[in-house]
PDB file of N, CA and C in Angstrom:
ATOM      1  N   ASP A  14      15.658   6.946 308.310  1.00  0.00           N
ATOM      2  CA  ASP A  14      17.059   6.667 308.083  1.00  0.00           C
ATOM      3  C   ASP A  14      17.777   7.888 307.522  1.00  0.00           C
ATOM      4  N   GLU A  15      18.821   8.278 308.185  1.00  0.00           N
ATOM      5  CA  GLU A  15      19.650   9.364 307.688  1.00  0.00           C
ATOM      6  C   GLU A  15      20.802   8.762 306.898  1.00  0.00           C
ATOM      7  N   GLN A  16      20.923   9.153 305.638  1.00  0.00           N
ATOM      8  CA  GLN A  16      22.004   8.655 304.799  1.00  0.00           C
ATOM      9  C   GLN A  16      23.004   9.765 304.551  1.00  0.00           C
ATOM     10  N   GLU A  17      24.243   9.371 304.424  1.00  0.00           N
ATOM     11  CA  GLU A  17      25.306  10.346 304.257  1.00  0.00           C
ATOM     12  C   GLU A  17      26.159   9.951 303.055  1.00  0.00           C
ATOM     13  N   LEU A  18      26.464  10.915 302.226  1.00  0.00           N
ATOM     14  CA  LEU A  18      27.365  10.708 301.099  1.00  0.00           C
ATOM     15  C   LEU A  18      28.682  11.374 301.447  1.00  0.00           C
ATOM     16  N   VAL A  19      29.746  10.586 301.518  1.00  0.00           N
ATOM     17  CA  VAL A  19      31.050  11.088 301.935  1.00  0.00           C
ATOM     18  C   VAL A  19      32.033  10.928 300.788  1.00  0.00           C
ATOM     19  N   ALA A  20      32.730  12.013 300.456  1.00  0.00           N
ATOM     20  CA  ALA A  20      33.747  11.949 299.413  1.00  0.00           C
ATOM     21  C   ALA A  20      34.970  11.209 299.938  1.00  0.00           C
ATOM     22  N   GLY A  21      35.631  10.528 299.054  1.00  0.00           N
ATOM     23  CA  GLY A  21      36.843   9.799 299.417  1.00  0.00           C
ATOM     24  C   GLY A  21      37.556   9.359 298.156  1.00  0.00           C
ATOM     25  N   ARG A  22      38.549   8.541 298.331  1.00  0.00           N
ATOM     26  CA  ARG A  22      39.278   8.037 297.169  1.00  0.00           C
ATOM     27  C   ARG A  22      39.643   6.592 297.381  1.00  0.00           C
ATOM     28  N   GLY A  23      39.907   5.953 296.289  1.00  0.00           N
ATOM     29  CA  GLY A  23      40.342   4.570 296.327  1.00  0.00           C
ATOM     30  C   GLY A  23      41.399   4.338 295.269  1.00  0.00           C
ATOM     31  N   ALA A  24      42.184   3.306 295.461  1.00  0.00           N
ATOM     32  CA  ALA A  24      43.213   2.948 294.485  1.00  0.00           C
ATOM     33  C   ALA A  24      43.064   1.471 294.156  1.00  0.00           C
ATOM     34  N   MET A  25      43.288   1.114 292.899  1.00  0.00           N
ATOM     35  CA  MET A  25      43.191  -0.272 292.473  1.00  0.00           C
ATOM     36  C   MET A  25      44.094  -0.517 291.277  1.00  0.00           C
ATOM     37  N   LEU A  26      44.419  -1.788 291.071  1.00  0.00           N
ATOM     38  CA  LEU A  26      45.139  -2.219 289.872  1.00  0.00           C
ATOM     39  C   LEU A  26      44.114  -2.768 288.897  1.00  0.00           C
ATOM     40  N   MET A  27      44.337  -2.550 287.616  1.00  0.00           N
ATOM     41  CA  MET A  27      43.510  -3.190 286.593  1.00  0.00           C
ATOM     42  C   MET A  27      44.453  -3.983 285.703  1.00  0.00           C
ATOM     43  N   LEU A  28      44.281  -5.296 285.691  1.00  0.00           N
ATOM     44  CA  LEU A  28      45.150  -6.190 284.931  1.00  0.00           C
ATOM     45  C   LEU A  28      44.365  -6.844 283.804  1.00  0.00           C
ATOM     46  N   ASP A  29      45.050  -7.138 282.703  1.00  0.00           N
ATOM     47  CA  ASP A  29      44.435  -7.842 281.591  1.00  0.00           C
ATOM     48  C   ASP A  29      44.162  -9.285 282.007  1.00  0.00           C
ATOM     49  N   ARG A  30      42.914  -9.685 281.963  1.00  0.00           N
ATOM     50  CA  ARG A  30      42.529 -11.005 282.460  1.00  0.00           C
ATOM     51  C   ARG A  30      43.124 -12.149 281.633  1.00  0.00           C
ATOM     52  N   ALA A  31      43.218 -11.965 280.329  1.00  0.00           N
ATOM     53  CA  ALA A  31      43.716 -13.039 279.465  1.00  0.00           C
ATOM     54  C   ALA A  31      45.201 -13.301 279.652  1.00  0.00           C
ATOM     55  N   SER A  32      45.984 -12.246 279.882  1.00  0.00           N
ATOM     56  CA  SER A  32      47.428 -12.433 279.989  1.00  0.00           C
ATOM     57  C   SER A  32      47.927 -12.470 281.435  1.00  0.00           C
ATOM     58  N   CYS A  33      47.060 -12.218 282.375  1.00  0.00           N
ATOM     59  CA  CYS A  33      47.424 -12.186 283.797  1.00  0.00           C
ATOM     60  C   CYS A  33      47.714 -13.609 284.284  1.00  0.00           C
ATOM     61  N   GLN A  34      48.976 -13.860 284.625  1.00  0.00           N
ATOM     62  CA  GLN A  34      49.370 -15.195 285.060  1.00  0.00           C
ATOM     63  C   GLN A  34      49.018 -15.413 286.530  1.00  0.00           C
ATOM     64  N   ARG A  35      48.507 -16.601 286.825  1.00  0.00           N
ATOM     65  CA  ARG A  35      48.162 -16.950 288.202  1.00  0.00           C
ATOM     66  C   ARG A  35      49.301 -17.746 288.818  1.00  0.00           C
ATOM     67  N   ARG A  36      49.470 -17.625 290.132  1.00  0.00           N
ATOM     68  CA  ARG A  36      50.508 -18.391 290.822  1.00  0.00           C
ATOM     69  C   ARG A  36      50.130 -19.867 290.822  1.00  0.00           C
ATOM     70  N   PRO A  37      51.058 -20.756 290.403  1.00  0.00           N
ATOM     71  CA  PRO A  37      50.755 -22.186 290.316  1.00  0.00           C
ATOM     72  C   PRO A  37      50.273 -22.785 291.636  1.00  0.00           C
ATOM     73  N   GLU A  38      50.854 -22.331 292.762  1.00  0.00           N
ATOM     74  CA  GLU A  38      50.445 -22.903 294.046  1.00  0.00           C
ATOM     75  C   GLU A  38      49.014 -22.521 294.418  1.00  0.00           C
ATOM     76  N   VAL A  39      48.485 -21.488 293.787  1.00  0.00           N
ATOM     77  CA  VAL A  39      47.098 -21.099 294.022  1.00  0.00           C
ATOM     78  C   VAL A  39      46.167 -21.892 293.110  1.00  0.00           C
ATOM     79  N   LEU A  40      46.627 -22.157 291.875  1.00  0.00           N
ATOM     80  CA  LEU A  40      45.813 -22.914 290.932  1.00  0.00           C
ATOM     81  C   LEU A  40      45.670 -24.371 291.341  1.00  0.00           C
ATOM     82  N   GLY A  41      46.684 -24.901 292.018  1.00  0.00           N
ATOM     83  CA  GLY A  41      46.642 -26.308 292.397  1.00  0.00           C
ATOM     84  C   GLY A  41      46.798 -27.203 291.192  1.00  0.00           C
ATOM     85  N   ASN A  42      46.377 -28.430 291.307  1.00  0.00           N
ATOM     86  CA  ASN A  42      46.522 -29.410 290.230  1.00  0.00           C
ATOM     87  C   ASN A  42      45.393 -29.341 289.218  1.00  0.00           C
ATOM     88  N   ASN A  43      44.420 -28.487 289.432  1.00  0.00           N
ATOM     89  CA  ASN A  43      43.270 -28.423 288.544  1.00  0.00           C
ATOM     90  C   ASN A  43      43.559 -27.722 287.233  1.00  0.00           C
ATOM     91  N   ASN A  44      44.646 -26.981 287.162  1.00  0.00           N
ATOM     92  CA  ASN A  44      44.857 -26.147 285.997  1.00  0.00           C
ATOM     93  C   ASN A  44      46.346 -25.998 285.705  1.00  0.00           C
ATOM     94  N   ASN A  45      46.933 -26.987 285.078  1.00  0.00           N
ATOM     95  CA  ASN A  45      48.370 -26.961 284.804  1.00  0.00           C
ATOM     96  C   ASN A  45      48.752 -26.005 283.681  1.00  0.00           C
ATOM     97  N   ASN A  46      47.787 -25.553 282.894  1.00  0.00           N
ATOM     98  CA  ASN A  46      48.075 -24.656 281.782  1.00  0.00           C
ATOM     99  C   ASN A  46      48.025 -23.185 282.181  1.00  0.00           C
ATOM    100  N   ASN A  47      47.740 -22.899 283.442  1.00  0.00           N
ATOM    101  CA  ASN A  47      47.640 -21.533 283.940  1.00  0.00           C
ATOM    102  C   ASN A  47      46.543 -20.762 283.223  1.00  0.00           C
ATOM    103  N   GLU A  48      45.502 -21.454 282.771  1.00  0.00           N
ATOM    104  CA  GLU A  48      44.372 -20.785 282.143  1.00  0.00           C
ATOM    105  C   GLU A  48      43.492 -20.174 283.224  1.00  0.00           C
ATOM    106  N   ASN A  49      42.930 -19.033 282.921  1.00  0.00           N
ATOM    107  CA  ASN A  49      42.141 -18.315 283.915  1.00  0.00           C
ATOM    108  C   ASN A  49      40.660 -18.664 283.805  1.00  0.00           C
ATOM    109  N   THR A  50      40.322 -19.914 284.009  1.00  0.00           N
ATOM    110  CA  THR A  50      38.939 -20.357 283.876  1.00  0.00           C
ATOM    111  C   THR A  50      38.216 -20.445 285.212  1.00  0.00           C
ATOM    112  N   GLN A  51      38.911 -20.223 286.321  1.00  0.00           N
ATOM    113  CA  GLN A  51      38.319 -20.402 287.638  1.00  0.00           C
ATOM    114  C   GLN A  51      38.301 -19.113 288.453  1.00  0.00           C
ATOM    115  N   ASP A  52      38.281 -17.955 287.815  1.00  0.00           N
ATOM    116  CA  ASP A  52      38.307 -16.696 288.547  1.00  0.00           C
ATOM    117  C   ASP A  52      37.058 -16.538 289.406  1.00  0.00           C
ATOM    118  N   ALA A  53      37.251 -15.945 290.570  1.00  0.00           N
ATOM    119  CA  ALA A  53      36.149 -15.679 291.490  1.00  0.00           C
ATOM    120  C   ALA A  53      36.407 -14.364 292.202  1.00  0.00           C
ATOM    121  N   ILE A  54      35.350 -13.738 292.678  1.00  0.00           N
ATOM    122  CA  ILE A  54      35.492 -12.530 293.481  1.00  0.00           C
ATOM    123  C   ILE A  54      35.990 -12.922 294.860  1.00  0.00           C
ATOM    124  N   ILE A  55      37.029 -12.215 295.317  1.00  0.00           N
ATOM    125  CA  ILE A  55      37.593 -12.448 296.647  1.00  0.00           C
ATOM    126  C   ILE A  55      37.659 -11.095 297.342  1.00  0.00           C
ATOM    127  N   THR A  56      37.128 -11.010 298.559  1.00  0.00           N
ATOM    128  CA  THR A  56      37.239  -9.779 299.342  1.00  0.00           C
ATOM    129  C   THR A  56      37.664 -10.122 300.758  1.00  0.00           C
ATOM    130  N   VAL A  57      38.604  -9.338 301.285  1.00  0.00           N
ATOM    131  CA  VAL A  57      39.100  -9.539 302.646  1.00  0.00           C
ATOM    132  C   VAL A  57      39.259  -8.170 303.294  1.00  0.00           C
ATOM    133  N   SER A  58      38.628  -7.986 304.447  1.00  0.00           N
ATOM    134  CA  SER A  58      38.787  -6.713 305.155  1.00  0.00           C
ATOM    135  C   SER A  58      39.215  -6.933 306.605  1.00  0.00           C
ATOM    136  N   GLU A  59      39.787  -8.099 306.855  1.00  0.00           N
ATOM    137  CA  GLU A  59      40.318  -8.395 308.187  1.00  0.00           C
ATOM    138  C   GLU A  59      41.818  -8.644 308.089  1.00  0.00           C
ATOM    139  N   PRO A  60      42.551  -8.383 309.185  1.00  0.00           N
ATOM    140  CA  PRO A  60      43.989  -8.666 309.212  1.00  0.00           C
ATOM    141  C   PRO A  60      44.246 -10.156 309.012  1.00  0.00           C
ATOM    142  N   PRO A  61      45.356 -10.566 308.463  1.00  0.00           N
ATOM    143  CA  PRO A  61      46.518  -9.734 308.139  1.00  0.00           C
ATOM    144  C   PRO A  61      46.461  -9.117 306.747  1.00  0.00           C
ATOM    145  N   TRP A  62      45.490  -9.480 305.907  1.00  0.00           N
ATOM    146  CA  TRP A  62      45.493  -8.983 304.534  1.00  0.00           C
ATOM    147  C   TRP A  62      44.823  -7.640 304.367  1.00  0.00           C
ATOM    148  N   GLY A  63      43.766  -7.379 305.113  1.00  0.00           N
ATOM    149  CA  GLY A  63      43.016  -6.169 304.867  1.00  0.00           C
ATOM    150  C   GLY A  63      42.546  -5.491 306.135  1.00  0.00           C
ATOM    151  N   SER A  64      41.883  -4.357 305.930  1.00  0.00           N
ATOM    152  CA  SER A  64      41.277  -3.598 307.020  1.00  0.00           C
ATOM    153  C   SER A  64      40.113  -2.817 306.424  1.00  0.00           C
ATOM    154  N   ASP A  65      39.384  -2.096 307.252  1.00  0.00           N
ATOM    155  CA  ASP A  65      38.269  -1.304 306.732  1.00  0.00           C
ATOM    156  C   ASP A  65      38.730  -0.258 305.724  1.00  0.00           C
ATOM    157  N   SER A  66      39.886   0.364 305.961  1.00  0.00           N
ATOM    158  CA  SER A  66      40.363   1.408 305.056  1.00  0.00           C
ATOM    159  C   SER A  66      41.265   0.878 303.945  1.00  0.00           C
ATOM    160  N   HIS A  67      41.768  -0.338 304.093  1.00  0.00           N
ATOM    161  CA  HIS A  67      42.641  -0.945 303.083  1.00  0.00           C
ATOM    162  C   HIS A  67      42.232  -2.400 302.835  1.00  0.00           C
ATOM    163  N   PRO A  68      41.038  -2.602 302.253  1.00  0.00           N
ATOM    164  CA  PRO A  68      40.603  -3.979 301.986  1.00  0.00           C
ATOM    165  C   PRO A  68      41.415  -4.594 300.846  1.00  0.00           C
ATOM    166  N   ALA A  69      41.494  -5.905 300.855  1.00  0.00           N
ATOM    167  CA  ALA A  69      42.113  -6.632 299.738  1.00  0.00           C
ATOM    168  C   ALA A  69      40.972  -7.262 298.949  1.00  0.00           C
ATOM    169  N   TYR A  70      40.967  -7.030 297.641  1.00  0.00           N
ATOM    170  CA  TYR A  70      39.934  -7.664 296.829  1.00  0.00           C
ATOM    171  C   TYR A  70      40.436  -7.931 295.422  1.00  0.00           C
ATOM    172  N   LEU A  71      39.842  -8.942 294.806  1.00  0.00           N
ATOM    173  CA  LEU A  71      40.109  -9.314 293.425  1.00  0.00           C
ATOM    174  C   LEU A  71      38.746  -9.524 292.783  1.00  0.00           C
ATOM    175  N   ILE A  72      38.490  -8.806 291.701  1.00  0.00           N
ATOM    176  CA  ILE A  72      37.203  -8.902 291.026  1.00  0.00           C
ATOM    177  C   ILE A  72      37.439  -9.125 289.537  1.00  0.00           C
ATOM    178  N   PRO A  73      37.065 -10.296 289.006  1.00  0.00           N
ATOM    179  CA  PRO A  73      37.088 -10.473 287.555  1.00  0.00           C
ATOM    180  C   PRO A  73      35.948  -9.644 286.959  1.00  0.00           C
ATOM    181  N   ARG A  74      36.281  -8.803 285.990  1.00  0.00           N
ATOM    182  CA  ARG A  74      35.269  -7.918 285.418  1.00  0.00           C
ATOM    183  C   ARG A  74      35.491  -7.825 283.919  1.00  0.00           C
ATOM    184  N   GLY A  75      34.766  -8.626 283.177  1.00  0.00           N
ATOM    185  CA  GLY A  75      34.947  -8.660 281.730  1.00  0.00           C
ATOM    186  C   GLY A  75      36.338  -9.139 281.377  1.00  0.00           C
ATOM    187  N   ASP A  76      37.069  -8.341 280.600  1.00  0.00           N
ATOM    188  CA  ASP A  76      38.417  -8.726 280.192  1.00  0.00           C
ATOM    189  C   ASP A  76      39.488  -8.198 281.144  1.00  0.00           C
ATOM    190  N   ARG A  77      39.088  -7.743 282.317  1.00  0.00           N
ATOM    191  CA  ARG A  77      40.017  -7.214 283.320  1.00  0.00           C
ATOM    192  C   ARG A  77      39.897  -7.955 284.637  1.00  0.00           C
ATOM    193  N   ILE A  78      40.960  -7.866 285.420  1.00  0.00           N
ATOM    194  CA  ILE A  78      40.918  -8.266 286.825  1.00  0.00           C
ATOM    195  C   ILE A  78      41.247  -7.012 287.619  1.00  0.00           C
ATOM    196  N   VAL A  79      40.364  -6.655 288.524  1.00  0.00           N
ATOM    197  CA  VAL A  79      40.543  -5.484 289.364  1.00  0.00           C
ATOM    198  C   VAL A  79      41.048  -5.966 290.716  1.00  0.00           C
ATOM    199  N   VAL A  80      42.161  -5.396 291.173  1.00  0.00           N
ATOM    200  CA  VAL A  80      42.739  -5.722 292.481  1.00  0.00           C
ATOM    201  C   VAL A  80      42.778  -4.440 293.298  1.00  0.00           C
ATOM    202  N   GLY A  81      42.272  -4.516 294.519  1.00  0.00           N
ATOM    203  CA  GLY A  81      42.250  -3.322 295.361  1.00  0.00           C
ATOM    204  C   GLY A  81      42.703  -3.638 296.758  1.00  0.00           C
ATOM    205  N   GLY A  82      42.669  -2.691 297.549  1.00  0.00           N
ATOM    206  CA  GLY A  82      42.436  -1.346 297.284  1.00  0.00           C
ATOM    207  C   GLY A  82      42.463  -0.506 298.558  1.00  0.00           C
ATOM    208  N   THR A  83      41.912   0.663 298.401  1.00  0.00           N
ATOM    209  CA  THR A  83      41.821   1.601 299.511  1.00  0.00           C
ATOM    210  C   THR A  83      40.435   2.221 299.539  1.00  0.00           C
ATOM    211  N   VAL A  84      39.988   2.607 300.707  1.00  0.00           N
ATOM    212  CA  VAL A  84      38.751   3.351 300.920  1.00  0.00           C
ATOM    213  C   VAL A  84      39.105   4.435 301.928  1.00  0.00           C
ATOM    214  N   LEU A  85      39.492   5.598 301.427  1.00  0.00           N
ATOM    215  CA  LEU A  85      40.006   6.659 302.284  1.00  0.00           C
ATOM    216  C   LEU A  85      39.053   7.851 302.272  1.00  0.00           C
ATOM    217  N   LYS A  86      38.194   7.910 303.262  1.00  0.00           N
ATOM    218  CA  LYS A  86      37.195   8.973 303.359  1.00  0.00           C
ATOM    219  C   LYS A  86      37.875  10.310 303.590  1.00  0.00           C
ATOM    220  N   GLY A  87      37.430  11.322 302.830  1.00  0.00           N
ATOM    221  CA  GLY A  87      37.944  12.667 302.986  1.00  0.00           C
ATOM    222  C   GLY A  87      39.307  12.909 302.371  1.00  0.00           C
ATOM    223  N   ASP A  88      39.906  11.882 301.770  1.00  0.00           N
ATOM    224  CA  ASP A  88      41.234  12.006 301.156  1.00  0.00           C
ATOM    225  C   ASP A  88      41.064  12.548 299.737  1.00  0.00           C
ATOM    226  N   GLU A  89      41.719  13.641 299.434  1.00  0.00           N
ATOM    227  CA  GLU A  89      41.579  14.278 298.126  1.00  0.00           C
ATOM    228  C   GLU A  89      42.822  14.156 297.255  1.00  0.00           C
ATOM    229  N   GLU A  90      43.794  13.367 297.671  1.00  0.00           N
ATOM    230  CA  GLU A  90      45.018  13.161 296.881  1.00  0.00           C
ATOM    231  C   GLU A  90      44.630  12.547 295.534  1.00  0.00           C
ATOM    232  N   THR A  91      45.243  13.045 294.454  1.00  0.00           N
ATOM    233  CA  THR A  91      44.912  12.522 293.125  1.00  0.00           C
ATOM    234  C   THR A  91      45.890  11.464 292.631  1.00  0.00           C
ATOM    235  N   ALA A  92      47.078  11.397 293.215  1.00  0.00           N
ATOM    236  CA  ALA A  92      48.091  10.424 292.781  1.00  0.00           C
ATOM    237  C   ALA A  92      48.088   9.214 293.716  1.00  0.00           C
ATOM    238  N   VAL A  93      48.452   8.074 293.165  1.00  0.00           N
ATOM    239  CA  VAL A  93      48.594   6.872 293.989  1.00  0.00           C
ATOM    240  C   VAL A  93      49.917   6.969 294.734  1.00  0.00           C
ATOM    241  N   ARG A  94      49.857   6.845 296.030  1.00  0.00           N
ATOM    242  CA  ARG A  94      51.065   6.928 296.863  1.00  0.00           C
ATOM    243  C   ARG A  94      51.895   5.655 296.712  1.00  0.00           C
ATOM    244  N   LYS A  95      53.211   5.784 296.922  1.00  0.00           N
ATOM    245  CA  LYS A  95      54.131   4.654 296.786  1.00  0.00           C
ATOM    246  C   LYS A  95      53.710   3.485 297.667  1.00  0.00           C
ATOM    247  N   GLU A  96      53.351   3.740 298.927  1.00  0.00           N
ATOM    248  CA  GLU A  96      52.965   2.653 299.836  1.00  0.00           C
ATOM    249  C   GLU A  96      51.639   2.004 299.416  1.00  0.00           C
ATOM    250  N   GLU A  97      50.750   2.790 298.791  1.00  0.00           N
ATOM    251  CA  GLU A  97      49.504   2.219 298.268  1.00  0.00           C
ATOM    252  C   GLU A  97      49.805   1.275 297.107  1.00  0.00           C
ATOM    253  N   ARG A  98      50.686   1.727 296.214  1.00  0.00           N
ATOM    254  CA  ARG A  98      51.072   0.894 295.065  1.00  0.00           C
ATOM    255  C   ARG A  98      51.677  -0.425 295.535  1.00  0.00           C
ATOM    256  N   GLN A  99      52.564  -0.358 296.535  1.00  0.00           N
ATOM    257  CA  GLN A  99      53.183  -1.572 297.068  1.00  0.00           C
ATOM    258  C   GLN A  99      52.135  -2.503 297.666  1.00  0.00           C
ATOM    259  N   LYS A 100      51.174  -1.947 298.392  1.00  0.00           N
ATOM    260  CA  LYS A 100      50.122  -2.752 299.012  1.00  0.00           C
ATOM    261  C   LYS A 100      49.224  -3.390 297.956  1.00  0.00           C
ATOM    262  N   LEU A 101      48.948  -2.685 296.873  1.00  0.00           N
ATOM    263  CA  LEU A 101      48.133  -3.254 295.799  1.00  0.00           C
ATOM    264  C   LEU A 101      48.816  -4.467 295.181  1.00  0.00           C
ATOM    265  N   TRP A 102      50.117  -4.356 294.924  1.00  0.00           N
ATOM    266  CA  TRP A 102      50.858  -5.491 294.361  1.00  0.00           C
ATOM    267  C   TRP A 102      50.934  -6.639 295.368  1.00  0.00           C
ATOM    268  N   GLN A 103      51.061  -6.312 296.644  1.00  0.00           N
ATOM    269  CA  GLN A 103      51.055  -7.350 297.687  1.00  0.00           C
ATOM    270  C   GLN A 103      49.691  -8.050 297.715  1.00  0.00           C
ATOM    271  N   ASN A 104      48.613  -7.287 297.612  1.00  0.00           N
ATOM    272  CA  ASN A 104      47.281  -7.878 297.565  1.00  0.00           C
ATOM    273  C   ASN A 104      47.140  -8.804 296.357  1.00  0.00           C
ATOM    274  N   ALA A 105      47.608  -8.343 295.206  1.00  0.00           N
ATOM    275  CA  ALA A 105      47.530  -9.164 293.995  1.00  0.00           C
ATOM    276  C   ALA A 105      48.247 -10.491 294.208  1.00  0.00           C
ATOM    277  N   HIS A 106      49.426 -10.448 294.799  1.00  0.00           N
ATOM    278  CA  HIS A 106      50.187 -11.666 295.069  1.00  0.00           C
ATOM    279  C   HIS A 106      49.431 -12.594 296.023  1.00  0.00           C
ATOM    280  N   HIS A 107      48.953 -12.052 297.143  1.00  0.00           N
ATOM    281  CA  HIS A 107      48.220 -12.859 298.116  1.00  0.00           C
ATOM    282  C   HIS A 107      46.961 -13.479 297.516  1.00  0.00           C
ATOM    283  N   LEU A 108      46.340 -12.774 296.571  1.00  0.00           N
ATOM    284  CA  LEU A 108      45.094 -13.251 295.984  1.00  0.00           C
ATOM    285  C   LEU A 108      45.312 -14.098 294.734  1.00  0.00           C
ATOM    286  N   GLY A 109      46.585 -14.470 294.453  1.00  0.00           N
ATOM    287  CA  GLY A 109      46.852 -15.467 293.426  1.00  0.00           C
ATOM    288  C   GLY A 109      47.478 -15.010 292.137  1.00  0.00           C
ATOM    289  N   ILE A 110      47.830 -13.744 292.001  1.00  0.00           N
ATOM    290  CA  ILE A 110      48.436 -13.243 290.769  1.00  0.00           C
ATOM    291  C   ILE A 110      49.952 -13.394 290.844  1.00  0.00           C
ATOM    292  N   ASP A 111      50.568 -13.839 289.736  1.00  0.00           N
ATOM    293  CA  ASP A 111      52.026 -13.915 289.665  1.00  0.00           C
ATOM    294  C   ASP A 111      52.561 -12.521 289.399  1.00  0.00           C
ATOM    295  N   THR A 112      52.882 -11.809 290.461  1.00  0.00           N
ATOM    296  CA  THR A 112      53.296 -10.408 290.343  1.00  0.00           C
ATOM    297  C   THR A 112      54.745 -10.245 289.894  1.00  0.00           C
ATOM    298  N   SER A 113      55.493 -11.332 289.825  1.00  0.00           N
ATOM    299  CA  SER A 113      56.901 -11.236 289.398  1.00  0.00           C
ATOM    300  C   SER A 113      57.018 -10.813 287.939  1.00  0.00           C
ATOM    301  N   LEU A 114      55.950 -10.879 287.183  1.00  0.00           N
ATOM    302  CA  LEU A 114      55.983 -10.566 285.758  1.00  0.00           C
ATOM    303  C   LEU A 114      55.684  -9.103 285.448  1.00  0.00           C
ATOM    304  N   TYR A 115      55.475  -8.288 286.478  1.00  0.00           N
ATOM    305  CA  TYR A 115      55.056  -6.898 286.281  1.00  0.00           C
ATOM    306  C   TYR A 115      56.088  -5.914 286.811  1.00  0.00           C
ATOM    307  N   ASN A 116      56.087  -4.725 286.199  1.00  0.00           N
ATOM    308  CA  ASN A 116      56.845  -3.591 286.694  1.00  0.00           C
ATOM    309  C   ASN A 116      55.974  -2.937 287.767  1.00  0.00           C
ATOM    310  N   HIS A 117      56.368  -2.996 289.003  1.00  0.00           N
ATOM    311  CA  HIS A 117      55.551  -2.514 290.115  1.00  0.00           C
ATOM    312  C   HIS A 117      55.556  -0.998 290.258  1.00  0.00           C
ATOM    313  N   GLU A 118      56.290  -0.312 289.421  1.00  0.00           N
ATOM    314  CA  GLU A 118      56.342   1.153 289.495  1.00  0.00           C
ATOM    315  C   GLU A 118      55.315   1.807 288.588  1.00  0.00           C
ATOM    316  N   SER A 119      54.705   1.042 287.691  1.00  0.00           N
ATOM    317  CA  SER A 119      53.753   1.655 286.749  1.00  0.00           C
ATOM    318  C   SER A 119      52.338   1.329 287.101  1.00  0.00           C
TER     319      SER A 119
END
């Protein structure tokens, strides 16, 4: 087996899990208090939400929720591009986060 290590970059949001509000229509009737007791890992790499280079994912990780993202092989840009930031917030919304409570520019 020939293995290859390829440099690339990715972008993700990191949200505070305790204060991160979930969309009520995603919580359903099981959780009227908007408590985050039912978090699960969600990954999507098929249209319309994701692709191989721009997957949508939500990962509860300790006291954070990680929302992604990008997988851009050979990309050496160090700043998050405006369109990447917009896509991350769109992913967060699709995956159940109430994004109306955040400043999408930071």
